[in-house]
XYZ file of C-alpha atoms in Angstrom:
340
model
C 77.994 124.288 60.444
C 77.788 120.909 61.067
C 74.792 119.513 63.283
C 76.946 116.763 64.664
C 80.671 116.679 66.309
C 83.298 114.494 67.847
C 83.730 114.279 71.505
C 86.024 112.373 73.738
C 83.536 110.750 76.859
C 83.735 108.336 79.427
C 81.087 106.761 81.285
C 83.574 105.558 84.128
C 86.749 106.317 85.573
C 89.542 104.433 83.325
C 91.441 105.545 80.645
C 89.967 102.091 79.062
C 86.428 103.702 79.184
C 87.671 106.745 76.651
C 85.441 106.595 73.523
C 85.616 109.076 70.903
C 81.868 109.864 69.867
C 79.447 111.704 68.052
C 77.452 113.995 69.431
C 75.548 117.135 68.606
C 76.653 120.519 68.775
C 76.009 122.252 71.494
C 73.670 125.847 71.201
C 75.234 128.804 73.271
C 72.448 129.662 76.000
C 72.487 133.291 77.571
C 75.739 134.826 78.288
C 77.488 131.884 76.673
C 79.520 131.777 73.629
C 80.190 128.458 71.177
C 83.548 128.139 70.280
C 85.282 126.192 67.274
C 88.122 124.179 69.033
C 91.302 124.337 67.534
C 93.616 122.295 69.929
C 93.870 121.401 73.345
C 97.060 120.794 75.224
C 97.037 118.112 77.660
C 98.350 118.206 81.415
C 99.467 115.146 83.744
C 96.457 116.341 86.062
C 94.467 115.419 82.888
C 95.645 111.944 82.871
C 95.094 111.509 86.820
C 91.729 112.265 86.573
C 90.966 110.258 83.374
C 92.926 107.461 85.370
C 91.667 107.729 88.895
C 89.171 110.337 88.909
C 91.566 112.427 91.407
C 88.423 112.556 94.047
C 86.592 114.852 91.628
C 82.712 115.077 91.314
C 83.011 113.790 87.745
C 79.221 113.917 86.097
C 79.318 111.133 83.418
C 79.210 111.099 80.193
C 82.402 113.048 81.289
C 85.089 114.960 79.177
C 88.199 115.473 80.070
C 90.711 118.382 79.183
C 90.856 121.668 80.834
C 93.238 123.938 78.398
C 91.978 124.456 74.716
C 92.158 127.305 71.833
C 89.700 128.047 69.423
C 87.623 130.819 67.666
C 84.102 132.374 68.570
C 81.586 130.901 65.790
C 78.236 131.948 67.847
C 77.488 133.771 71.029
C 74.049 133.651 72.897
C 72.139 136.743 74.085
C 73.663 139.363 76.817
C 76.998 138.564 75.584
C 79.705 141.409 74.892
C 82.342 140.071 75.801
C 83.285 138.420 72.542
C 82.164 138.867 68.962
C 82.064 136.040 66.441
C 85.450 135.406 64.973
C 87.624 136.187 67.743
C 90.630 133.638 69.057
C 90.036 132.718 72.367
C 91.610 130.694 75.297
C 89.855 128.552 78.084
C 90.430 129.618 82.036
C 91.280 126.743 84.176
C 89.638 127.709 87.128
C 86.388 129.410 85.425
C 84.958 131.103 89.036
C 88.562 132.742 89.950
C 88.644 136.175 88.220
C 90.792 138.100 90.299
C 92.443 138.484 94.418
C 91.798 135.038 96.293
C 90.248 131.890 95.170
C 86.718 130.909 96.935
C 86.124 128.581 99.367
C 86.506 128.079 103.062
C 89.162 126.525 105.274
C 87.026 123.634 105.570
C 86.466 123.204 101.793
C 88.670 125.132 99.736
C 87.189 125.610 95.961
C 88.647 122.892 93.048
C 86.124 123.983 90.182
C 88.159 123.420 87.089
C 87.440 122.564 83.831
C 87.826 118.819 82.842
C 86.772 118.084 86.388
C 84.146 119.737 88.474
C 82.833 121.359 85.137
C 82.976 119.664 81.519
C 86.091 119.261 79.698
C 87.165 120.960 76.124
C 88.442 117.402 74.229
C 85.985 118.319 71.386
C 85.153 119.958 67.999
C 83.009 122.411 69.729
C 82.351 123.935 73.478
C 79.335 126.451 74.668
C 80.512 128.022 77.657
C 79.996 131.435 79.721
C 81.914 134.284 77.897
C 83.782 134.803 81.047
C 85.419 131.451 81.062
C 87.589 132.791 77.997
C 90.283 135.151 77.555
C 91.338 136.679 74.415
C 94.089 134.128 72.995
C 97.613 135.631 72.104
C 98.024 137.618 68.643
C 101.453 136.125 68.399
C 100.716 132.186 68.726
C 99.210 129.223 66.734
C 96.259 127.755 68.419
C 98.280 124.821 69.681
C 100.948 127.231 71.438
C 98.243 129.370 72.950
C 96.447 126.254 73.915
C 99.223 125.663 76.562
C 98.915 129.071 78.464
C 95.595 128.300 80.664
C 97.426 125.709 83.096
C 101.041 125.228 82.504
C 101.930 128.877 81.382
C 99.488 130.559 84.353
C 100.988 128.465 86.905
C 104.690 129.344 86.155
C 103.557 133.008 85.543
C 101.300 133.028 88.491
C 104.381 131.592 90.813
C 107.050 133.821 89.716
C 105.309 137.150 89.125
C 102.338 137.043 91.393
C 103.287 135.164 94.476
C 107.421 135.583 94.269
C 107.401 138.955 92.186
C 110.679 137.405 90.759
C 113.131 140.190 89.428
C 116.556 140.616 87.874
C 119.685 138.924 89.379
C 117.332 136.528 91.435
C 118.272 132.795 91.088
C 115.530 130.437 90.223
C 115.790 126.516 90.097
C 113.516 124.902 87.939
C 112.758 121.137 88.667
C 112.502 119.279 85.210
C 111.616 120.191 81.698
C 107.816 119.438 81.328
C 105.209 121.884 80.596
C 105.291 124.188 83.790
C 108.939 123.997 84.079
C 109.707 125.426 80.553
C 107.607 128.166 80.959
C 109.119 128.819 84.433
C 112.302 129.096 82.505
C 111.505 131.136 79.776
C 109.362 133.451 82.517
C 112.133 133.589 84.973
C 114.505 134.452 82.055
C 112.167 137.131 80.772
C 112.312 138.934 84.308
C 116.385 138.805 84.379
C 116.515 136.147 86.332
C 119.671 133.338 86.493
C 117.953 129.934 86.007
C 118.993 126.876 87.007
C 117.660 123.616 85.530
C 117.365 120.183 86.839
C 116.337 117.376 84.803
C 117.331 114.078 82.791
C 120.640 114.301 80.853
C 119.173 113.858 77.377
C 117.068 116.985 77.777
C 119.836 119.664 79.813
C 121.300 120.767 76.375
C 117.792 121.845 74.946
C 116.902 123.520 78.271
C 120.392 125.562 77.730
C 119.314 126.175 74.431
C 116.087 127.893 75.947
C 118.254 129.952 78.178
C 119.275 128.235 81.159
C 122.211 129.294 82.705
C 122.948 126.294 84.764
C 122.011 122.319 84.507
C 121.930 119.663 86.672
C 121.254 116.053 85.652
C 118.983 114.996 88.334
C 119.698 111.169 88.049
C 123.513 111.402 88.534
C 124.152 114.656 90.676
C 123.055 115.551 94.031
C 120.105 118.348 93.396
C 121.167 120.077 96.870
C 125.020 120.399 96.595
C 125.038 120.877 93.188
C 122.507 124.123 93.754
C 125.048 125.288 96.419
C 127.968 124.364 94.381
C 126.653 126.634 91.427
C 125.636 129.605 93.963
C 128.569 129.518 96.345
C 126.234 128.645 98.881
C 123.718 131.372 98.608
C 120.961 129.028 97.354
C 118.100 129.856 95.075
C 115.776 132.440 95.879
C 112.446 130.851 93.939
C 112.281 126.883 93.850
C 109.496 125.525 90.949
C 108.748 122.433 93.166
C 107.232 119.604 90.852
C 107.967 116.434 92.911
C 105.947 116.494 96.438
C 106.589 113.818 99.175
C 109.771 114.432 100.862
C 111.386 116.208 97.739
C 110.032 119.571 99.747
C 112.695 118.818 102.056
C 115.174 119.239 99.553
C 113.927 122.422 98.172
C 114.247 123.762 101.592
C 117.388 122.661 102.055
C 118.810 124.309 98.559
C 116.330 127.701 98.862
C 118.234 130.912 99.967
C 117.605 132.767 102.939
C 114.526 134.476 102.293
C 113.605 132.294 99.297
C 110.518 131.394 98.008
C 109.470 127.561 97.182
C 106.217 126.892 94.736
C 104.577 123.977 95.861
C 103.184 122.405 92.527
C 103.712 119.055 91.644
C 102.692 116.115 93.609
C 104.878 112.973 91.474
C 105.788 111.668 94.513
C 102.243 111.970 96.547
C 100.320 114.162 98.151
C 101.479 114.395 101.667
C 104.516 116.524 101.810
C 107.383 116.417 103.995
C 110.608 118.999 105.243
C 113.066 119.448 108.048
C 111.702 122.681 110.136
C 114.687 124.379 110.874
C 115.831 125.362 107.599
C 112.363 127.132 107.265
C 112.729 128.860 110.255
C 116.187 129.856 110.250
C 116.038 131.007 106.777
C 112.469 132.711 106.773
C 111.394 130.893 103.769
C 108.344 131.239 102.286
C 106.075 127.848 100.817
C 103.494 128.887 98.741
C 100.705 126.267 97.293
C 100.043 127.247 93.455
C 96.855 126.046 92.215
C 97.109 127.917 88.833
C 96.146 131.396 88.913
C 93.246 133.768 88.499
C 91.978 134.847 84.973
C 93.135 138.341 85.442
C 96.698 136.833 85.726
C 96.296 135.046 82.642
C 95.333 138.514 80.755
C 98.684 139.526 81.978
C 100.424 136.358 80.788
C 98.780 136.885 77.189
C 99.933 140.328 76.866
C 103.584 139.501 78.226
C 103.687 136.305 75.396
C 102.780 138.972 72.530
C 105.015 141.791 74.027
C 108.193 139.426 74.634
C 107.633 136.832 72.041
C 107.463 133.658 73.958
C 106.898 130.857 72.435
C 105.791 127.684 74.298
C 107.566 124.475 73.930
C 105.668 121.715 72.115
C 107.007 118.158 72.550
C 104.180 116.715 69.781
C 101.166 117.340 68.423
C 98.498 114.471 67.660
C 95.046 114.501 66.350
C 91.624 114.324 68.077
C 91.446 110.630 67.201
C 94.719 110.194 68.696
C 94.312 110.780 72.311
C 95.221 107.544 73.267
C 98.725 107.946 71.943
C 98.965 111.211 73.224
C 98.342 109.988 76.651
C 101.245 107.347 76.443
C 103.361 109.900 75.449
C 102.628 112.388 78.418
C 103.336 108.919 80.507
C 106.817 109.169 79.019
C 107.994 112.652 79.852
C 107.874 114.988 77.460
C 109.803 117.927 76.970
C 107.408 120.494 76.922
C 103.604 120.390 76.002
C 101.668 117.917 74.351
C 98.732 118.999 72.044
C 95.606 117.660 70.505
C 94.905 119.481 67.389
C 91.509 119.425 65.772
C 90.621 118.185 62.140
């Protein structure tokens, strides 16, 4: 094994401060595994952390990125969770193994990789063995790297919080990573899916199984959903926009419906009319990914159902700036960095 490796680091907040550096390969401490990283998928959240820090307690030099797939190449003392050669993926919120997440009403926990903890945009990482789960056998490393955040977020919302079932109507907003996982997971559970997105991407959404599509730039979202469903509305809404857009989700949701607030593209201050929430007995879930147990169940579902994550483009490690530019453009699916 080489003694040095490549790792992206920044000494202060701002994409302009990203540098690909040569650093020593870390060694696994007690309870840790050394993982050779094969692929890292990027989230819009990663871009926000690089650009503005997102209010997180970053330690410099800081390595961004949270979602990776790789293989174990060495294990520290007292590790019995994995062996050398095992294929693994990271957990986005490593301290959250099951149940409710940690934290208090005053200080909810947000201890994630590539934020509170160091990130994974490196050729090797040494982290606690409990921070990984076995990778799906049916996916390559690039595909597997998309599960820890995007895949888990959609899975946790629809199966752990909303319990989607056959015949339900699911509205998916957009065609990014979480949205397309939401489409695939909803179809796996027998739901009818409506996708709202840009006109040029809707045919691809239909090819993935969308039953109905809405041109978000030219069609009225609320009226379109109500027309498609005969005024019934959507049982589940994957709400990716935030801001006042939550109000539109409330208007189009079915009686007894579930809204999963996931994105914040229009801001972290949300607003909505109150009467529809009261009269329709709606549940609004805040979804901050999910726990390790849910990720393990997602991995099993992916292998059993042969779900194939949608990758927009793959880049090499040194091409991270170009990959971030592509993320700015609104990809169809995920952007993945592959290691040499």
